[in-house]
Amino acid sequence: MGLLVRGSEFQHHRYEDMVRALFAVQSECPYITRIYSIGRSVEGRHLYVLEFSDNPGIHEALEPEFKYVGNMHGNEVLGRELLIKFSQFLCEEYRAGNQRITRLIHDTRIHVLPSMNPDGYEVAARQGPEFNGYLVGRGNSREIDLNRNFPDLNALMYYYEKTNGRNHHLPLPDNWEQQVEPETLAVIKWMQNYNFVLSANLHGGAVVANYPFDKSRDARIRGRTTYAATPDDKIFRKLARTYSYAHSWMHKGWNCGDFFDEGITNGASWYSLSKGMQDFNYLYTNCFEITLELSCDKFPPASALPREWLANREALVSYLEQVHHGIKGMVYDENNNPIAKAEISVSGINHDVTCGLDGDYFRLLLPGTYTVTASAPGYVPSTSTVTVGPAEAIQLHFYLKTAPKQNLKGKHHHGKKNLSSPKAPLKLGPR
């Protein structure tokens, strides 16, 4: 698929080079791309996103939103270069009439953020590949690790699991905006503005596809790690395997002196991590995110980039295609008006998703038969049974009737009590 781009075109991109490369793609493919900034870094660099869609800038109902995020740790640079290359590849293949890529761009809204931490990258790049240490440039310009900087919703989730509280879209702590870095703030606002369905976060330093939860449910016992499964553990394993097996060598398991069976790992069973981005996606939004560790060498030399691109190219496309599995549909009222923020629950999976502002929802599911319920305040819940196959998402629409007045004071749909944070056991402020 696609032409092997000449090795000479592979290079490391400093900030200005990266911006030029993104705008070059935009000018090559103006009708299917848009560039926008989600905010600025501490030092004022834009966090640019390149969007691919047949209608850039517009959410089309029933068309899922997908994102790739690279270079969250400034000195882990392969993801940044792969996403620049991936953007060029999508544009080139679309222009060449590649049917697979054309279909993806027509049916998906794809958002690519090559660098979440441009300031840290500049620090690492000044050191260069030969001398790059483990930590130089990892954090932002205040030396804060952005993957330990999101509000800690895991502690709240683990409390709610015991008290039958909310299982999704957990509330953020008060004054959370003051507790996070500008780059983190920009990404959280981005998540609030787009109803992302699937995502991957590209790192380096190992070769493995890592899936949630990253944070262990138990206090750490020295030397022992514990698997922390989400309610969607089976889907997350499938998503991680999709990338691993499409990658040239990740699935073989032996990489960088470590062994990971099938090239995948649960985050907490590897090592527990608090306030990470992938868990935050799952607990605060509708988005399922995994973390891709893509190279033993955090800052590989430019000469290694062509090989790394070939190793990851099919995996980047295959993983993106996973956004089109499961079920999707609209939730309407009796007058065929879409209901925003309606909740979709799947029997047996204790994690609900919500409709976007247009009344459309997306629920990633493995093949099987499911009982699905749509509910919204003021309406009678509606339940359907659906069988999901291995191919495209099944469309399942819901029509909700207005609830009789006297029922409105009755009990709401399951798990909706306890909307505020628990008072005693938790402190969600900075530690």
Tab-separated table of N, CA and C in Angstrom, residues 27-103:
chain	number	residue	atom	x	y	z
A	27	SER	N	-1.825	22.327	2.084
A	27	SER	CA	-1.907	22.961	0.764
A	27	SER	C	-1.961	21.920	-0.364
A	28	GLU	N	-1.392	20.724	-0.121
A	28	GLU	CA	-1.460	19.647	-1.122
A	28	GLU	C	-2.862	19.050	-1.201
A	29	CYS	N	-3.536	18.983	-0.061
A	29	CYS	CA	-4.864	18.349	0.009
A	29	CYS	C	-5.852	19.299	0.680
A	30	PRO	N	-6.121	20.466	0.048
A	30	PRO	CA	-6.912	21.494	0.734
A	30	PRO	C	-8.361	21.106	0.990
A	31	TYR	N	-8.917	20.195	0.181
A	31	TYR	CA	-10.350	19.913	0.310
A	31	TYR	C	-10.663	18.857	1.368
A	32	ILE	N	-9.624	18.155	1.835
A	32	ILE	CA	-9.882	17.105	2.834
A	32	ILE	C	-9.121	17.369	4.137
A	33	THR	N	-8.528	18.552	4.287
A	33	THR	CA	-7.749	18.827	5.501
A	33	THR	C	-8.069	20.199	6.073
A	34	ARG	N	-7.748	20.328	7.354
A	34	ARG	CA	-7.856	21.615	8.050
A	34	ARG	C	-6.812	21.598	9.149
A	35	ILE	N	-6.172	22.737	9.384
A	35	ILE	CA	-5.244	22.855	10.509
A	35	ILE	C	-5.875	23.778	11.539
A	36	TYR	N	-5.848	23.350	12.799
A	36	TYR	CA	-6.324	24.229	13.868
A	36	TYR	C	-5.428	24.057	15.084
A	37	SER	N	-5.425	25.055	15.942
A	37	SER	CA	-4.618	25.002	17.165
A	37	SER	C	-5.543	24.782	18.346
A	38	ILE	N	-5.161	23.869	19.243
A	38	ILE	CA	-5.992	23.636	20.436
A	38	ILE	C	-5.506	24.461	21.624
A	39	GLY	N	-4.415	25.215	21.425
A	39	GLY	CA	-3.882	26.019	22.530
A	39	GLY	C	-2.391	26.199	22.334
A	40	ARG	N	-1.741	26.700	23.376
A	40	ARG	CA	-0.300	26.939	23.285
A	40	ARG	C	0.431	26.281	24.442
A	41	SER	N	1.696	25.965	24.188
A	41	SER	CA	2.567	25.415	25.227
A	41	SER	C	2.969	26.527	26.193
A	42	VAL	N	3.685	26.163	27.244
A	42	VAL	CA	4.175	27.156	28.217
A	42	VAL	C	4.957	28.254	27.500
A	43	GLU	N	5.780	27.884	26.535
A	43	GLU	CA	6.621	28.864	25.818
A	43	GLU	C	5.916	29.477	24.610
A	44	GLY	N	4.619	29.201	24.467
A	44	GLY	CA	3.839	29.895	23.444
A	44	GLY	C	3.770	29.220	22.087
A	45	ARG	N	4.275	27.991	21.974
A	45	ARG	CA	4.174	27.288	20.686
A	45	ARG	C	2.760	26.729	20.526
A	46	HIS	N	2.220	26.855	19.314
A	46	HIS	CA	0.879	26.309	19.052
A	46	HIS	C	0.889	24.781	19.110
A	47	LEU	N	-0.188	24.237	19.651
A	47	LEU	CA	-0.416	22.788	19.583
A	47	LEU	C	-1.323	22.562	18.381
A	48	TYR	N	-0.686	22.342	17.221
A	48	TYR	CA	-1.424	22.243	15.967
A	48	TYR	C	-1.963	20.835	15.736
A	49	VAL	N	-3.208	20.777	15.285
A	49	VAL	CA	-3.842	19.522	14.883
A	49	VAL	C	-4.125	19.601	13.387
A	50	LEU	N	-3.823	18.514	12.674
A	50	LEU	CA	-4.189	18.401	11.266
A	50	LEU	C	-5.376	17.447	11.177
A	51	GLU	N	-6.479	17.951	10.634
A	51	GLU	CA	-7.707	17.151	10.530
A	51	GLU	C	-7.895	16.668	9.095
A	52	PHE	N	-8.304	15.408	8.966
A	52	PHE	CA	-8.669	14.841	7.653
A	52	PHE	C	-10.145	14.466	7.671
A	53	SER	N	-10.868	14.913	6.659
A	53	SER	CA	-12.292	14.598	6.553
A	53	SER	C	-12.754	15.028	5.166
A	54	ASP	N	-13.864	14.440	4.677
A	54	ASP	CA	-14.405	14.941	3.410
A	54	ASP	C	-15.161	16.256	3.634
A	55	ASN	N	-15.420	16.583	4.894
A	55	ASN	CA	-15.993	17.892	5.248
A	55	ASN	C	-15.226	18.474	6.432
A	56	PRO	N	-14.005	18.965	6.196
A	56	PRO	CA	-13.180	19.421	7.309
A	56	PRO	C	-13.883	20.516	8.116
A	57	GLY	N	-13.746	20.422	9.428
A	57	GLY	CA	-14.320	21.436	10.301
A	57	GLY	C	-15.757	21.163	10.706
A	58	ILE	N	-16.333	20.066	10.213
A	58	ILE	CA	-17.749	19.786	10.496
A	58	ILE	C	-17.884	18.377	11.061
A	59	HIS	N	-18.621	18.249	12.176
A	59	HIS	CA	-18.972	16.899	12.633
A	59	HIS	C	-20.212	16.449	11.875
A	60	GLU	N	-20.089	15.330	11.165
A	60	GLU	CA	-21.243	14.766	10.464
A	60	GLU	C	-21.834	13.668	11.344
A	61	ALA	N	-23.140	13.727	11.552
A	61	ALA	CA	-23.796	12.729	12.406
A	61	ALA	C	-23.473	11.328	11.904
A	62	LEU	N	-23.199	10.437	12.839
A	62	LEU	CA	-22.877	9.024	12.597
A	62	LEU	C	-21.490	8.807	11.972
A	63	GLU	N	-20.682	9.874	11.902
A	63	GLU	CA	-19.301	9.724	11.428
A	63	GLU	C	-18.378	9.871	12.631
A	64	PRO	N	-17.668	8.809	13.012
A	64	PRO	CA	-16.902	8.857	14.258
A	64	PRO	C	-15.682	9.778	14.182
A	65	GLU	N	-15.319	10.314	15.340
A	65	GLU	CA	-14.137	11.174	15.495
A	65	GLU	C	-13.006	10.335	16.090
A	66	PHE	N	-11.826	10.452	15.494
A	66	PHE	CA	-10.655	9.661	15.901
A	66	PHE	C	-9.478	10.609	16.108
A	67	LYS	N	-8.589	10.281	17.059
A	67	LYS	CA	-7.385	11.109	17.223
A	67	LYS	C	-6.130	10.278	17.470
A	68	TYR	N	-5.020	10.798	16.956
A	68	TYR	CA	-3.680	10.312	17.286
A	68	TYR	C	-2.936	11.455	17.951
A	69	VAL	N	-2.251	11.152	19.060
A	69	VAL	CA	-1.467	12.161	19.787
A	69	VAL	C	-0.033	11.669	19.893
A	70	GLY	N	0.919	12.496	19.481
A	70	GLY	CA	2.326	12.120	19.563
A	70	GLY	C	3.121	13.044	20.468
A	71	ASN	N	4.331	12.578	20.853
A	71	ASN	CA	5.338	13.454	21.467
A	71	ASN	C	4.865	14.113	22.760
A	72	MET	N	4.076	13.350	23.559
A	72	MET	CA	3.630	13.856	24.864
A	72	MET	C	4.830	14.029	25.795
A	73	HIS	N	5.750	13.058	25.723
A	73	HIS	CA	7.056	13.213	26.359
A	73	HIS	C	7.988	13.774	25.283
A	74	GLY	N	8.523	14.951	25.541
A	74	GLY	CA	9.258	15.676	24.496
A	74	GLY	C	10.431	14.922	23.909
A	75	ASN	N	11.039	14.036	24.705
A	75	ASN	CA	12.216	13.311	24.207
A	75	ASN	C	11.862	11.970	23.579
A	76	GLU	N	10.561	11.673	23.465
A	76	GLU	CA	10.124	10.445	22.778
A	76	GLU	C	9.571	10.879	21.424
A	77	VAL	N	10.451	10.804	20.421
A	77	VAL	CA	10.207	11.585	19.201
A	77	VAL	C	9.674	10.763	18.021
A	78	LEU	N	9.724	9.440	18.113
A	78	LEU	CA	9.323	8.659	16.944
A	78	LEU	C	7.852	8.907	16.596
A	79	GLY	N	6.978	8.990	17.610
A	79	GLY	CA	5.556	9.232	17.360
A	79	GLY	C	5.324	10.509	16.584
A	80	ARG	N	6.065	11.558	16.928
A	80	ARG	CA	5.952	12.842	16.233
A	80	ARG	C	6.271	12.666	14.746
A	81	GLU	N	7.398	11.981	14.459
A	81	GLU	CA	7.800	11.799	13.058
A	81	GLU	C	6.836	10.874	12.313
A	82	LEU	N	6.355	9.831	12.995
A	82	LEU	CA	5.396	8.923	12.336
A	82	LEU	C	4.101	9.644	11.987
A	83	LEU	N	3.655	10.545	12.863
A	83	LEU	CA	2.381	11.228	12.597
A	83	LEU	C	2.529	12.278	11.493
A	84	ILE	N	3.688	12.898	11.400
A	84	ILE	CA	3.930	13.807	10.262
A	84	ILE	C	3.909	12.990	8.967
A	85	LYS	N	4.618	11.859	8.996
A	85	LYS	CA	4.685	10.980	7.815
A	85	LYS	C	3.304	10.419	7.477
A	86	PHE	N	2.564	10.016	8.507
A	86	PHE	CA	1.223	9.465	8.319
A	86	PHE	C	0.316	10.499	7.657
A	87	SER	N	0.439	11.748	8.057
A	87	SER	CA	-0.359	12.820	7.456
A	87	SER	C	-0.020	12.981	5.973
A	88	GLN	N	1.283	12.953	5.664
A	88	GLN	CA	1.697	13.049	4.255
A	88	GLN	C	1.173	11.847	3.470
A	89	PHE	N	1.226	10.687	4.104
A	89	PHE	CA	0.778	9.449	3.470
A	89	PHE	C	-0.724	9.493	3.166
A	90	LEU	N	-1.532	9.942	4.130
A	90	LEU	CA	-2.982	10.019	3.895
A	90	LEU	C	-3.284	10.932	2.713
A	91	CYS	N	-2.599	12.064	2.668
A	91	CYS	CA	-2.807	13.019	1.573
A	91	CYS	C	-2.394	12.406	0.231
A	92	GLU	N	-1.191	11.829	0.188
A	92	GLU	CA	-0.677	11.253	-1.068
A	92	GLU	C	-1.564	10.120	-1.566
A	93	GLU	N	-1.968	9.237	-0.645
A	93	GLU	CA	-2.763	8.082	-1.052
A	93	GLU	C	-4.174	8.497	-1.484
A	94	TYR	N	-4.707	9.509	-0.837
A	94	TYR	CA	-6.023	10.019	-1.244
A	94	TYR	C	-5.944	10.565	-2.661
A	95	ARG	N	-4.903	11.336	-2.927
A	95	ARG	CA	-4.734	11.922	-4.274
A	95	ARG	C	-4.478	10.840	-5.316
A	96	ALA	N	-3.849	9.737	-4.885
A	96	ALA	CA	-3.551	8.643	-5.828
A	96	ALA	C	-4.753	7.726	-6.036
A	97	GLY	N	-5.846	7.969	-5.288
A	97	GLY	CA	-7.055	7.169	-5.476
A	97	GLY	C	-7.080	5.856	-4.712
A	98	ASN	N	-6.216	5.726	-3.693
A	98	ASN	CA	-6.219	4.515	-2.870
A	98	ASN	C	-7.598	4.378	-2.204
A	99	GLN	N	-8.301	3.285	-2.536
A	99	GLN	CA	-9.699	3.154	-2.087
A	99	GLN	C	-9.828	3.023	-0.580
A	100	ARG	N	-8.887	2.302	0.016
A	100	ARG	CA	-8.949	2.100	1.465
A	100	ARG	C	-8.813	3.442	2.207
A	101	ILE	N	-7.844	4.246	1.777
A	101	ILE	CA	-7.609	5.542	2.432
A	101	ILE	C	-8.751	6.511	2.112
A	102	THR	N	-9.217	6.498	0.872
A	102	THR	CA	-10.332	7.383	0.487
A	102	THR	C	-11.556	7.088	1.346
A	103	ARG	N	-11.833	5.809	1.530
A	103	ARG	CA	-12.999	5.421	2.326
A	103	ARG	C	-12.845	5.881	3.781
